[in-house]
Short mmCIF file of C-alpha atoms in Angstrom, two decimals:
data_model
loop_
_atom_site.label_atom_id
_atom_site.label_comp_id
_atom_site.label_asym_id
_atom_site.label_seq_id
_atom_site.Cartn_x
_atom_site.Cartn_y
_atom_site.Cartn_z
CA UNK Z 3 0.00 0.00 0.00
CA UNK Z 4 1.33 3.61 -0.65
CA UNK Z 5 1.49 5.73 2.38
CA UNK Z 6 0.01 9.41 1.70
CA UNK Z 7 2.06 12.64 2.57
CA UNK Z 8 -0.34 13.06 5.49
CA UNK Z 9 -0.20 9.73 7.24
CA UNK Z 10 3.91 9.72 6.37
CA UNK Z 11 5.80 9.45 9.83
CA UNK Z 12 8.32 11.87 8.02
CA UNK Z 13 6.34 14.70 7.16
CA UNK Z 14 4.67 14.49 10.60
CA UNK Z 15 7.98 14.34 11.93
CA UNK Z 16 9.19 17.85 9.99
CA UNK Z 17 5.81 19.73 10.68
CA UNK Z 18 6.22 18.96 14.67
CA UNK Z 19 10.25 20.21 14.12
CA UNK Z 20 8.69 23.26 11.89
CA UNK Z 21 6.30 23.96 14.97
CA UNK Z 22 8.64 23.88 17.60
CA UNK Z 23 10.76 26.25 15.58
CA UNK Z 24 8.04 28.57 15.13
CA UNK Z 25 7.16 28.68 18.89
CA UNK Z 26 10.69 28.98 19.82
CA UNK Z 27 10.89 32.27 17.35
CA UNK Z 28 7.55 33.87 19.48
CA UNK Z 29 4.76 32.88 16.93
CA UNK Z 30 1.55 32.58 18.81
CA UNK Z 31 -0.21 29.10 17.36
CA UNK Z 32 -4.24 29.95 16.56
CA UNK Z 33 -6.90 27.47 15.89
CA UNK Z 34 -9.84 28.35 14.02
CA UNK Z 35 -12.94 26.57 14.29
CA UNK Z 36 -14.29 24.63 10.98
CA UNK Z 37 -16.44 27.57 9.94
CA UNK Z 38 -13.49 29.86 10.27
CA UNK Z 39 -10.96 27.76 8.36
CA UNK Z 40 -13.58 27.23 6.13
CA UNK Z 41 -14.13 30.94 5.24
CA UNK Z 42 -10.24 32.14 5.54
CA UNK Z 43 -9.42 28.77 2.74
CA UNK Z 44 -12.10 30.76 0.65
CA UNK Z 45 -10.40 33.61 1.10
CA UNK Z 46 -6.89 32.93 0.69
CA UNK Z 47 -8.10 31.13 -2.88
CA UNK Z 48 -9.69 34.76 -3.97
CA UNK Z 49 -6.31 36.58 -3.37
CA UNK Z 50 -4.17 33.99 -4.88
CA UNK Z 51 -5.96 33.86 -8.10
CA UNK Z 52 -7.11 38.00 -7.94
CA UNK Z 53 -3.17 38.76 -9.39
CA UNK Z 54 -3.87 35.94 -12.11
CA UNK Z 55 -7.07 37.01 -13.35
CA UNK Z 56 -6.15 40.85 -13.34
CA UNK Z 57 -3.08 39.92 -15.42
CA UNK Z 58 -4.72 37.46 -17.88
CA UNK Z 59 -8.79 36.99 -17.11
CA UNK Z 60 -9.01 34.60 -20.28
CA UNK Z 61 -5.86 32.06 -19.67
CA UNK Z 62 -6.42 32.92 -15.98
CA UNK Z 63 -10.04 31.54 -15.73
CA UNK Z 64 -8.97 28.45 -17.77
CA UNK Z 65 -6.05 28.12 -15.20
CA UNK Z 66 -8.44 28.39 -12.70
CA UNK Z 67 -10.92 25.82 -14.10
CA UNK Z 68 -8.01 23.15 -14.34
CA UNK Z 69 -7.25 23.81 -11.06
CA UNK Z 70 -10.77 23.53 -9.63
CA UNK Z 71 -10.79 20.87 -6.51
#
């Protein structure tokens, strides 16, 4: 069976290292409830593709499109 990136012992392994790091440096950890997370994803989506479209709204919509989930 192929282990996923998620479930790897590795990557769990760096993104505990990663957070210790980032504690160590003073950045405060937040958790956001499901509704939250749900609504900042959505957001974060609109201003990464805003900068495509505005440069090319054709090839950026069809970019967009291939990269729909």
């Amino acid at each position: 069976m192929i282990e996923t990136e998620s479930s790897s012992s590795l990557v769990q392994d760096l993104a505990e290292a990663e957070k210790a790091k980032q504690i160590e440096a003073g950045i405060e950890m937040i958790d956001l409830d499901a509704d939250a997370a749900t609504e900042f994803g959505a957001l974060a989506q609109e201003s990464g593709w805003k900068p495509i479209l505005a440069t090319s709204p054709e090839h950026g919509a069809k970019l967009r499109e291939l990269f729909a989930d």
